[in-house]
C-alpha positions as a printed Julia matrix, in Angstrom:
109×3 Matrix{Float64}:
 -125.89  -27.49  -118.99
 -129.24  -26.93  -120.68
 -130.12  -30.62  -120.31
 -129.3   -30.44  -116.57
 -131.59  -27.41  -116.21
 -134.4   -29.24  -118.0
 -133.94  -32.29  -115.75
 -134.04  -30.11  -112.63
 -137.16  -28.33  -113.87
 -138.83  -31.64  -114.65
 -137.94  -33.03  -111.2
 -139.32  -29.93  -109.48
 -142.46  -30.11  -111.61
 -142.99  -33.76  -110.66
 -142.64  -32.82  -106.96
 -145.32  -30.16  -107.39
 -147.62  -32.69  -109.07
 -147.21  -34.89  -106.0
 -148.11  -31.95  -103.76
 -151.32  -31.49  -105.75
 -152.38  -35.0   -104.71
 -152.11  -33.97  -101.06
 -154.57  -31.06  -101.41
 -157.95  -31.94   -99.92
 -161.28  -30.15  -100.45
 -161.02  -26.47  -101.39
 -163.17  -23.43  -100.81
 -162.7   -19.74  -101.72
 -163.28  -16.76   -99.47
 -162.69  -15.94   -95.83
 -164.25  -16.68   -92.45
 -164.73  -14.03   -89.78
 -165.89  -14.29   -86.18
 -168.05  -11.42   -84.98
 -169.96  -10.24   -81.91
 -172.93   -7.93   -82.44
 -175.32   -5.6    -80.71
 -179.0    -6.32   -81.31
 -181.8    -3.9    -82.08
 -183.37   -3.97   -78.62
 -182.44   -0.68   -76.91
 -182.6    -2.08   -73.37
 -180.56   -5.21   -74.11
 -177.4    -5.76   -72.14
 -175.37   -6.01   -75.37
 -175.33   -2.2    -75.58
 -173.33   -1.94   -72.34
 -170.01   -2.79   -73.96
 -168.08   -5.16   -76.2
 -167.94   -7.98   -73.65
 -171.75   -8.16   -73.54
 -172.38   -8.41   -77.29
 -174.18  -11.4    -78.81
 -172.09  -14.07   -80.48
 -169.78  -15.3    -81.62
 -171.22  -15.55   -85.11
 -169.19  -17.02   -87.95
 -169.48  -15.51   -91.42
 -168.13  -16.96   -94.66
 -167.63  -14.33   -97.35
 -166.69  -14.9   -100.99
 -167.33  -13.55  -104.49
 -170.0   -15.15  -106.68
 -170.3   -13.75  -110.21
 -168.53  -10.56  -109.1
 -170.77   -9.97  -106.09
 -169.87  -10.43  -102.44
 -171.92  -13.18  -100.8
 -171.93  -13.84   -97.06
 -173.35  -16.84   -95.24
 -173.58  -17.53   -91.53
 -171.94  -20.78   -90.38
 -171.85  -22.84   -87.23
 -168.55  -22.97   -85.36
 -167.87  -26.46   -86.73
 -168.64  -25.37   -90.28
 -166.39  -22.33   -89.84
 -163.47  -24.52   -88.71
 -163.92  -26.81   -91.71
 -164.32  -23.86   -94.08
 -161.09  -22.26   -92.78
 -159.25  -25.5    -93.44
 -160.63  -25.7    -96.98
 -159.74  -22.05   -97.6
 -156.17  -22.88   -96.53
 -156.2   -25.79   -98.99
 -157.35  -23.41  -101.71
 -154.37  -21.12  -100.98
 -151.99  -24.1   -101.14
 -153.49  -25.12  -104.47
 -153.07  -21.64  -105.95
 -149.47  -21.46  -104.71
 -148.62  -24.83  -106.27
 -150.21  -23.83  -109.58
 -148.23  -20.55  -109.66
 -145.02  -22.51  -109.07
 -145.97  -24.93  -111.87
 -146.59  -22.0   -114.22
 -143.16  -20.51  -113.42
 -141.45  -23.84  -114.07
 -143.4   -24.28  -117.3
 -142.27  -20.89  -118.57
 -138.66  -21.75  -117.67
 -138.95  -25.08  -119.51
 -140.48  -23.43  -122.58
 -139.57  -19.73  -122.82
 -142.03  -19.3   -125.73
 -144.81  -20.11  -123.2
 -144.36  -16.8   -121.38
């Protein structure tokens, strides 16, 4: 029984290694789309949400423990969102690999 468990764990681990090969570029953080009011008191943007300037795309992430935000173009934001999704996939796969590793070698916990 123990040998069958080890074989199953090894097979699952090999499948996860294959999934790693499918992960493309990665990027941490999040992308938000915002509309803003400007500082000009007579500007139309102060008349309501539908008149605000934008959309603006902001990429936010942590760098050395500090939050860093950068404005992106719409195209950059779309690409960044895709890479952030790839980063999540990568982290999920690694967590699954760690679980399997600890099942294969209980002393590794």
